Amino acid sequence: MSMPALLLSDEPLTTTAGLRRLVEGGFEVELATDVASALARLARGGVALLVVDLDHSEGIGPPAAVALMSAALAQATAVLAIGVPSTELRGWPRTATKPFTAEQARAWRAAAQPRLGMCEATPVSLERLTENLGGSEADALDMLRDYASLALPQHDALRAAVAAEDWPRVAEVAHRVCGSLGAIEAREAAFTCRQLMGVSRTGTPDDARRLAVHVLSLLARVEASLDRHHARDPSAPPMALGA
């Protein structure tokens, strides 16, 4: 059974050969040639995987990237950014270089399931973190407790900086927070926090305010997710979750 995918691209080879390889990999593919149409399609739901071609003629800058990631997160849609080796792939949670193969597309199809980590029901994937730590759930829970102790205070620091509209301070704290989020495999939250870091440095205050609202909402979801995972280990000391 095919899995629904959305390919955002206006590059001729990607919209032909790339689309064909996605189909060969087990996807039923819709094509969006611009960001607006991709956002409209994501809003309707039912897309398992969004493939973003970073070689788009109009470019995929930080505002577009954040809008796409936010829309995908709202629908539990996995996101994959693709580009030629010279394309700036850094910062996206999952990437692949072009040209990609049908075999790679089949692997993406297999991975685009909540428990396998490409799209997830909560911001923190305990299963993926456990796998990356050699299969020990106890080690993964220890890392989440370390995050609660060491990194959650930075959530409050970021909230304070946003409330004060101290954008240089926001950029500084967001840099620390995104690294910690990446360490616990909260990839989408880490990506969006990294975007806030950039927008706070080079964007307009209005752009920073809009993105900060979304980042703080994601951090609240991370905190709730940590609390749920902590409940699986009732013998552990309480987590000091942020306000």
mmCIF file of N, CA, C and O in Angstrom, residues 41-125:
data_model
loop_
_atom_site.group_PDB
_atom_site.id
_atom_site.type_symbol
_atom_site.label_atom_id
_atom_site.label_comp_id
_atom_site.label_asym_id
_atom_site.label_seq_id
_atom_site.Cartn_x
_atom_site.Cartn_y
_atom_site.Cartn_z
ATOM 1 N N ARG A 41 -1.595 22.317 1.191
ATOM 2 C CA ARG A 41 -1.815 20.864 1.158
ATOM 3 C C ARG A 41 -1.560 20.246 2.528
ATOM 4 O O ARG A 41 -2.317 19.367 2.967
ATOM 5 N N LEU A 42 -0.530 20.690 3.223
ATOM 6 C CA LEU A 42 -0.261 20.152 4.555
ATOM 7 C C LEU A 42 -1.423 20.429 5.497
ATOM 8 O O LEU A 42 -1.752 19.587 6.340
ATOM 9 N N ALA A 43 -2.038 21.590 5.365
ATOM 10 C CA ALA A 43 -3.142 21.965 6.253
ATOM 11 C C ALA A 43 -4.322 21.012 6.121
ATOM 12 O O ALA A 43 -5.098 20.846 7.072
ATOM 13 N N ARG A 44 -4.469 20.375 4.966
ATOM 14 C CA ARG A 44 -5.578 19.439 4.772
ATOM 15 C C ARG A 44 -5.302 18.088 5.415
ATOM 16 O O ARG A 44 -6.213 17.267 5.549
ATOM 17 N N GLY A 45 -4.062 17.835 5.811
ATOM 18 C CA GLY A 45 -3.722 16.595 6.498
ATOM 19 C C GLY A 45 -3.550 15.415 5.548
ATOM 20 O O GLY A 45 -3.732 15.519 4.337
ATOM 21 N N GLY A 46 -3.160 14.281 6.117
ATOM 22 C CA GLY A 46 -3.049 13.045 5.356
ATOM 23 C C GLY A 46 -1.742 12.853 4.614
ATOM 24 O O GLY A 46 -1.628 11.947 3.794
ATOM 25 N N VAL A 47 -0.732 13.703 4.877
ATOM 26 C CA VAL A 47 0.575 13.569 4.227
ATOM 27 C C VAL A 47 1.539 12.933 5.225
ATOM 28 O O VAL A 47 1.739 13.455 6.320
ATOM 29 N N ALA A 48 2.139 11.805 4.854
ATOM 30 C CA ALA A 48 3.071 11.118 5.756
ATOM 31 C C ALA A 48 4.470 11.720 5.689
ATOM 32 O O ALA A 48 5.159 11.790 6.706
ATOM 33 N N LEU A 49 4.895 12.138 4.499
ATOM 34 C CA LEU A 49 6.254 12.637 4.314
ATOM 35 C C LEU A 49 6.249 13.859 3.412
ATOM 36 O O LEU A 49 5.679 13.830 2.321
ATOM 37 N N LEU A 50 6.883 14.936 3.874
ATOM 38 C CA LEU A 50 7.120 16.126 3.057
ATOM 39 C C LEU A 50 8.584 16.131 2.656
ATOM 40 O O LEU A 50 9.465 16.098 3.512
ATOM 41 N N VAL A 51 8.843 16.167 1.355
ATOM 42 C CA VAL A 51 10.205 16.242 0.833
ATOM 43 C C VAL A 51 10.403 17.652 0.287
ATOM 44 O O VAL A 51 9.699 18.083 -0.628
ATOM 45 N N VAL A 52 11.352 18.387 0.867
ATOM 46 C CA VAL A 52 11.594 19.783 0.503
ATOM 47 C C VAL A 52 12.877 19.863 -0.310
ATOM 48 O O VAL A 52 13.962 19.539 0.177
ATOM 49 N N ASP A 53 12.763 20.310 -1.548
ATOM 50 C CA ASP A 53 13.925 20.481 -2.422
ATOM 51 C C ASP A 53 14.536 21.858 -2.150
ATOM 52 O O ASP A 53 13.952 22.887 -2.486
ATOM 53 N N LEU A 54 15.715 21.866 -1.547
ATOM 54 C CA LEU A 54 16.353 23.132 -1.185
ATOM 55 C C LEU A 54 16.930 23.868 -2.389
ATOM 56 O O LEU A 54 17.374 25.007 -2.256
ATOM 57 N N ASP A 55 16.914 23.233 -3.559
ATOM 58 C CA ASP A 55 17.353 23.897 -4.780
ATOM 59 C C ASP A 55 16.188 24.575 -5.497
ATOM 60 O O ASP A 55 16.257 24.827 -6.701
ATOM 61 N N HIS A 56 15.128 24.876 -4.776
ATOM 62 C CA HIS A 56 13.976 25.569 -5.337
ATOM 63 C C HIS A 56 14.418 26.926 -5.886
ATOM 64 O O HIS A 56 15.282 27.596 -5.312
ATOM 65 N N SER A 57 13.824 27.327 -7.000
ATOM 66 C CA SER A 57 14.260 28.556 -7.674
ATOM 67 C C SER A 57 14.081 29.791 -6.794
ATOM 68 O O SER A 57 14.833 30.764 -6.917
ATOM 69 N N GLU A 58 13.089 29.804 -5.909
ATOM 70 C CA GLU A 58 12.864 30.952 -5.037
ATOM 71 C C GLU A 58 13.620 30.824 -3.715
ATOM 72 O O GLU A 58 13.588 31.749 -2.897
ATOM 73 N N GLY A 59 14.282 29.690 -3.508
ATOM 74 C CA GLY A 59 14.992 29.470 -2.259
ATOM 75 C C GLY A 59 14.045 29.086 -1.137
ATOM 76 O O GLY A 59 12.854 29.422 -1.162
ATOM 77 N N ILE A 60 14.573 28.379 -0.153
ATOM 78 C CA ILE A 60 13.803 28.025 1.032
ATOM 79 C C ILE A 60 14.524 28.668 2.219
ATOM 80 O O ILE A 60 15.392 28.066 2.849
ATOM 81 N N GLY A 61 14.190 29.939 2.467
ATOM 82 C CA GLY A 61 14.839 30.669 3.551
ATOM 83 C C GLY A 61 14.263 30.317 4.905
ATOM 84 O O GLY A 61 13.311 29.527 5.008
ATOM 85 N N PRO A 62 14.814 30.894 5.988
ATOM 86 C CA PRO A 62 14.354 30.571 7.342
ATOM 87 C C PRO A 62 12.847 30.735 7.558
ATOM 88 O O PRO A 62 12.224 29.838 8.135
ATOM 89 N N PRO A 63 12.195 31.835 7.117
ATOM 90 C CA PRO A 63 10.753 31.933 7.358
ATOM 91 C C PRO A 63 9.973 30.806 6.681
ATOM 92 O O PRO A 63 9.058 30.231 7.276
ATOM 93 N N ALA A 64 10.340 30.474 5.438
ATOM 94 C CA ALA A 64 9.647 29.395 4.740
ATOM 95 C C ALA A 64 9.915 28.052 5.413
ATOM 96 O O ALA A 64 9.008 27.224 5.555
ATOM 97 N N ALA A 65 11.158 27.842 5.834
ATOM 98 C CA ALA A 65 11.508 26.580 6.492
ATOM 99 C C ALA A 65 10.706 26.403 7.771
ATOM 100 O O ALA A 65 10.164 25.318 8.045
ATOM 101 N N VAL A 66 10.610 27.454 8.572
ATOM 102 C CA VAL A 66 9.868 27.364 9.827
ATOM 103 C C VAL A 66 8.383 27.136 9.560
ATOM 104 O O VAL A 66 7.729 26.336 10.238
ATOM 105 N N ALA A 67 7.823 27.824 8.570
ATOM 106 C CA ALA A 67 6.408 27.641 8.241
ATOM 107 C C ALA A 67 6.127 26.201 7.817
ATOM 108 O O ALA A 67 5.135 25.598 8.231
ATOM 109 N N LEU A 68 7.006 25.643 6.996
ATOM 110 C CA LEU A 68 6.827 24.261 6.546
ATOM 111 C C LEU A 68 6.946 23.282 7.708
ATOM 112 O O LEU A 68 6.140 22.351 7.849
ATOM 113 N N MET A 69 7.971 23.474 8.565
ATOM 114 C CA MET A 69 8.144 22.584 9.692
ATOM 115 C C MET A 69 6.964 22.684 10.655
ATOM 116 O O MET A 69 6.482 21.670 11.170
ATOM 117 N N SER A 70 6.467 23.882 10.887
ATOM 118 C CA SER A 70 5.345 24.062 11.799
ATOM 119 C C SER A 70 4.094 23.378 11.261
ATOM 120 O O SER A 70 3.381 22.700 12.008
ATOM 121 N N ALA A 71 3.833 23.559 9.975
ATOM 122 C CA ALA A 71 2.659 22.931 9.371
ATOM 123 C C ALA A 71 2.779 21.417 9.397
ATOM 124 O O ALA A 71 1.796 20.697 9.641
ATOM 125 N N ALA A 72 3.980 20.906 9.164
ATOM 126 C CA ALA A 72 4.195 19.459 9.194
ATOM 127 C C ALA A 72 4.023 18.912 10.607
ATOM 128 O O ALA A 72 3.396 17.865 10.817
ATOM 129 N N LEU A 73 4.575 19.623 11.598
ATOM 130 C CA LEU A 73 4.445 19.177 12.982
ATOM 131 C C LEU A 73 2.988 19.090 13.405
ATOM 132 O O LEU A 73 2.590 18.169 14.120
ATOM 133 N N ALA A 74 2.181 20.048 12.966
ATOM 134 C CA ALA A 74 0.775 20.066 13.349
ATOM 135 C C ALA A 74 0.028 18.850 12.830
ATOM 136 O O ALA A 74 -1.004 18.459 13.394
ATOM 137 N N GLN A 75 0.537 18.236 11.762
ATOM 138 C CA GLN A 75 -0.138 17.094 11.151
ATOM 139 C C GLN A 75 0.646 15.784 11.341
ATOM 140 O O GLN A 75 0.304 14.778 10.719
ATOM 141 N N ALA A 76 1.683 15.787 12.188
ATOM 142 C CA ALA A 76 2.543 14.600 12.388
ATOM 143 C C ALA A 76 3.113 14.111 11.063
ATOM 144 O O ALA A 76 3.187 12.910 10.798
ATOM 145 N N THR A 77 3.517 15.056 10.219
ATOM 146 C CA THR A 77 4.131 14.743 8.930
ATOM 147 C C THR A 77 5.644 14.779 9.072
ATOM 148 O O THR A 77 6.202 15.758 9.581
ATOM 149 N N ALA A 78 6.324 13.725 8.636
ATOM 150 C CA ALA A 78 7.783 13.718 8.641
ATOM 151 C C ALA A 78 8.292 14.662 7.558
ATOM 152 O O ALA A 78 7.657 14.828 6.510
ATOM 153 N N VAL A 79 9.445 15.286 7.803
ATOM 154 C CA VAL A 79 10.027 16.236 6.853
ATOM 155 C C VAL A 79 11.441 15.805 6.503
ATOM 156 O O VAL A 79 12.229 15.467 7.381
ATOM 157 N N LEU A 80 11.739 15.835 5.205
ATOM 158 C CA LEU A 80 13.072 15.498 4.712
ATOM 159 C C LEU A 80 13.502 16.582 3.737
ATOM 160 O O LEU A 80 12.775 16.899 2.791
ATOM 161 N N ALA A 81 14.673 17.193 3.965
ATOM 162 C CA ALA A 81 15.214 18.196 3.053
ATOM 163 C C ALA A 81 16.238 17.533 2.140
ATOM 164 O O ALA A 81 17.082 16.764 2.604
ATOM 165 N N ILE A 82 16.167 17.825 0.840
ATOM 166 C CA ILE A 82 17.106 17.253 -0.123
ATOM 167 C C ILE A 82 17.798 18.372 -0.883
ATOM 168 O O ILE A 82 17.249 19.457 -1.066
ATOM 169 N N GLY A 83 19.032 18.120 -1.319
ATOM 170 C CA GLY A 83 19.760 19.111 -2.097
ATOM 171 C C GLY A 83 21.039 18.520 -2.640
ATOM 172 O O GLY A 83 21.473 17.442 -2.224
ATOM 173 N N VAL A 84 21.636 19.221 -3.583
ATOM 174 C CA VAL A 84 22.935 18.803 -4.101
ATOM 175 C C VAL A 84 23.967 19.045 -3.004
ATOM 176 O O VAL A 84 23.717 19.779 -2.045
ATOM 177 N N PRO A 85 25.153 18.420 -3.094
ATOM 178 C CA PRO A 85 26.131 18.556 -2.003
ATOM 179 C C PRO A 85 26.464 19.994 -1.629
ATOM 180 O O PRO A 85 26.805 20.270 -0.481
ATOM 181 N N SER A 86 26.376 20.921 -2.573
ATOM 182 C CA SER A 86 26.714 22.311 -2.254
ATOM 183 C C SER A 86 25.582 23.042 -1.540
ATOM 184 O O SER A 86 25.767 24.147 -1.044
ATOM 185 N N THR A 87 24.396 22.434 -1.491
ATOM 186 C CA THR A 87 23.251 23.072 -0.850
ATOM 187 C C THR A 87 23.446 23.093 0.661
ATOM 188 O O THR A 87 24.024 22.183 1.232
ATOM 189 N N GLU A 88 22.947 24.133 1.285
ATOM 190 C CA GLU A 88 23.041 24.231 2.744
ATOM 191 C C GLU A 88 21.997 23.318 3.377
ATOM 192 O O GLU A 88 20.824 23.659 3.472
ATOM 193 N N LEU A 89 22.436 22.112 3.793
ATOM 194 C CA LEU A 89 21.540 21.156 4.417
ATOM 195 C C LEU A 89 21.548 21.256 5.932
ATOM 196 O O LEU A 89 20.666 20.715 6.602
ATOM 197 N N ARG A 90 22.556 21.918 6.478
ATOM 198 C CA ARG A 90 22.695 21.971 7.930
ATOM 199 C C ARG A 90 21.493 22.663 8.566
ATOM 200 O O ARG A 90 20.996 23.673 8.088
ATOM 201 N N GLY A 91 21.037 22.105 9.662
ATOM 202 C CA GLY A 91 19.941 22.704 10.399
ATOM 203 C C GLY A 91 18.623 21.992 10.229
ATOM 204 O O GLY A 91 17.762 22.081 11.099
ATOM 205 N N TRP A 92 18.439 21.258 9.108
ATOM 206 C CA TRP A 92 17.217 20.489 8.944
ATOM 207 C C TRP A 92 17.346 19.186 9.722
ATOM 208 O O TRP A 92 18.419 18.575 9.765
ATOM 209 N N PRO A 93 16.247 18.715 10.337
ATOM 210 C CA PRO A 93 16.343 17.495 11.149
ATOM 211 C C PRO A 93 16.782 16.263 10.361
ATOM 212 O O PRO A 93 17.549 15.447 10.848
ATOM 213 N N ARG A 94 16.317 16.131 9.134
ATOM 214 C CA ARG A 94 16.668 14.971 8.303
ATOM 215 C C ARG A 94 16.976 15.455 6.888
ATOM 216 O O ARG A 94 16.241 16.268 6.333
ATOM 217 N N THR A 95 18.045 14.972 6.324
ATOM 218 C CA THR A 95 18.470 15.443 5.009
ATOM 219 C C THR A 95 18.954 14.284 4.151
ATOM 220 O O THR A 95 19.295 13.209 4.651
ATOM 221 N N ALA A 96 18.998 14.522 2.849
ATOM 222 C CA ALA A 96 19.586 13.588 1.895
ATOM 223 C C ALA A 96 20.098 14.399 0.718
ATOM 224 O O ALA A 96 19.540 15.454 0.381
ATOM 225 N N THR A 97 21.173 13.929 0.110
ATOM 226 C CA THR A 97 21.700 14.616 -1.055
ATOM 227 C C THR A 97 21.046 14.077 -2.320
ATOM 228 O O THR A 97 20.535 12.959 -2.356
ATOM 229 N N LYS A 98 21.043 14.913 -3.350
ATOM 230 C CA LYS A 98 20.531 14.513 -4.662
ATOM 231 C C LYS A 98 21.703 14.107 -5.554
ATOM 232 O O LYS A 98 22.797 14.671 -5.416
ATOM 233 N N PRO A 99 21.472 13.175 -6.465
ATOM 234 C CA PRO A 99 20.227 12.428 -6.656
ATOM 235 C C PRO A 99 20.078 11.320 -5.629
ATOM 236 O O PRO A 99 21.058 10.729 -5.200
ATOM 237 N N PHE A 100 18.845 11.043 -5.235
ATOM 238 C CA PHE A 100 18.588 9.936 -4.323
ATOM 239 C C PHE A 100 18.041 8.753 -5.124
ATOM 240 O O PHE A 100 17.618 8.896 -6.269
ATOM 241 N N THR A 101 18.063 7.596 -4.512
ATOM 242 C CA THR A 101 17.675 6.371 -5.204
ATOM 243 C C THR A 101 16.319 5.879 -4.712
ATOM 244 O O THR A 101 15.827 6.282 -3.658
ATOM 245 N N ALA A 102 15.741 4.952 -5.474
ATOM 246 C CA ALA A 102 14.494 4.316 -5.049
ATOM 247 C C ALA A 102 14.710 3.521 -3.770
ATOM 248 O O ALA A 102 13.819 3.440 -2.916
ATOM 249 N N GLU A 103 15.910 2.954 -3.613
ATOM 250 C CA GLU A 103 16.210 2.215 -2.381
ATOM 251 C C GLU A 103 16.174 3.149 -1.172
ATOM 252 O O GLU A 103 15.647 2.788 -0.114
ATOM 253 N N GLN A 104 16.739 4.349 -1.313
ATOM 254 C CA GLN A 104 16.648 5.322 -0.226
ATOM 255 C C GLN A 104 15.192 5.678 0.064
ATOM 256 O O GLN A 104 14.792 5.778 1.226
ATOM 257 N N ALA A 105 14.414 5.864 -0.985
ATOM 258 C CA ALA A 105 13.001 6.207 -0.800
ATOM 259 C C ALA A 105 12.267 5.092 -0.053
ATOM 260 O O ALA A 105 11.409 5.368 0.794
ATOM 261 N N ARG A 106 12.605 3.839 -0.338
ATOM 262 C CA ARG A 106 11.981 2.732 0.390
ATOM 263 C C ARG A 106 12.346 2.785 1.875
ATOM 264 O O ARG A 106 11.515 2.491 2.741
ATOM 265 N N ALA A 107 13.586 3.167 2.171
ATOM 266 C CA ALA A 107 13.998 3.293 3.572
ATOM 267 C C ALA A 107 13.235 4.434 4.253
ATOM 268 O O ALA A 107 12.850 4.314 5.422
ATOM 269 N N TRP A 108 13.012 5.543 3.523
ATOM 270 C CA TRP A 108 12.242 6.649 4.104
ATOM 271 C C TRP A 108 10.818 6.203 4.398
ATOM 272 O O TRP A 108 10.253 6.569 5.423
ATOM 273 N N ARG A 109 10.257 5.405 3.494
ATOM 274 C CA ARG A 109 8.893 4.922 3.711
ATOM 275 C C ARG A 109 8.827 4.074 4.976
ATOM 276 O O ARG A 109 7.910 4.203 5.783
ATOM 277 N N ALA A 110 9.813 3.202 5.149
ATOM 278 C CA ALA A 110 9.824 2.347 6.337
ATOM 279 C C ALA A 110 9.993 3.167 7.613
ATOM 280 O O ALA A 110 9.441 2.824 8.661
ATOM 281 N N ALA A 111 10.766 4.261 7.515
ATOM 282 C CA ALA A 111 11.055 5.060 8.709
ATOM 283 C C ALA A 111 9.972 6.075 9.040
ATOM 284 O O ALA A 111 9.939 6.588 10.155
ATOM 285 N N ALA A 112 9.098 6.371 8.097
ATOM 286 C CA ALA A 112 8.087 7.417 8.316
ATOM 287 C C ALA A 112 6.927 6.870 9.143
ATOM 288 O O ALA A 112 5.768 6.942 8.752
ATOM 289 N N GLN A 113 7.261 6.303 10.287
ATOM 290 C CA GLN A 113 6.289 5.771 11.224
ATOM 291 C C GLN A 113 6.626 6.346 12.595
ATOM 292 O O GLN A 113 7.793 6.519 12.937
ATOM 293 N N PRO A 114 5.617 6.610 13.437
ATOM 294 C CA PRO A 114 5.890 7.251 14.727
ATOM 295 C C PRO A 114 6.943 6.537 15.559
ATOM 296 O O PRO A 114 7.860 7.164 16.077
ATOM 297 N N ARG A 115 6.869 5.231 15.721
ATOM 298 C CA ARG A 115 7.804 4.579 16.637
ATOM 299 C C ARG A 115 9.207 4.440 16.050
ATOM 300 O O ARG A 115 10.162 4.147 16.760
ATOM 301 N N LEU A 116 9.353 4.657 14.739
ATOM 302 C CA LEU A 116 10.673 4.579 14.132
ATOM 303 C C LEU A 116 11.349 5.939 14.046
ATOM 304 O O LEU A 116 12.483 6.031 13.625
ATOM 305 N N GLY A 117 10.620 6.985 14.387
ATOM 306 C CA GLY A 117 11.302 8.237 14.655
ATOM 307 C C GLY A 117 11.237 9.357 13.635
ATOM 308 O O GLY A 117 11.617 10.468 13.949
ATOM 309 N N MET A 118 10.802 9.126 12.377
ATOM 310 C CA MET A 118 10.763 10.259 11.446
ATOM 311 C C MET A 118 9.636 11.214 11.801
ATOM 312 O O MET A 118 9.766 12.420 11.697
ATOM 313 N N CYS A 119 8.495 10.671 12.169
ATOM 314 C CA CYS A 119 7.434 11.512 12.708
ATOM 315 C C CYS A 119 7.027 10.882 14.032
ATOM 316 O O CYS A 119 7.020 9.668 14.160
ATOM 317 N N GLU A 120 6.725 11.683 14.996
ATOM 318 C CA GLU A 120 6.532 11.135 16.332
ATOM 319 C C GLU A 120 5.365 11.796 17.026
ATOM 320 O O GLU A 120 5.011 12.942 16.744
ATOM 321 N N ALA A 121 4.745 11.045 17.926
ATOM 322 C CA ALA A 121 3.560 11.544 18.608
ATOM 323 C C ALA A 121 3.905 12.606 19.637
ATOM 324 O O ALA A 121 3.085 13.436 19.993
ATOM 325 N N THR A 122 5.123 12.577 20.165
ATOM 326 C CA THR A 122 5.546 13.563 21.143
ATOM 327 C C THR A 122 6.857 14.170 20.672
ATOM 328 O O THR A 122 7.560 13.582 19.854
ATOM 329 N N PRO A 123 7.235 15.330 21.190
ATOM 330 C CA PRO A 123 8.473 15.969 20.725
ATOM 331 C C PRO A 123 9.729 15.176 21.051
ATOM 332 O O PRO A 123 10.754 15.361 20.412
ATOM 333 N N VAL A 124 9.679 14.314 22.074
ATOM 334 C CA VAL A 124 10.848 13.540 22.477
ATOM 335 C C VAL A 124 10.602 12.077 22.150
ATOM 336 O O VAL A 124 9.635 11.489 22.636
ATOM 337 N N SER A 125 11.447 11.479 21.327
ATOM 338 C CA SER A 125 11.306 10.080 20.960
ATOM 339 C C SER A 125 12.166 9.225 21.883
ATOM 340 O O SER A 125 13.371 9.078 21.672
#
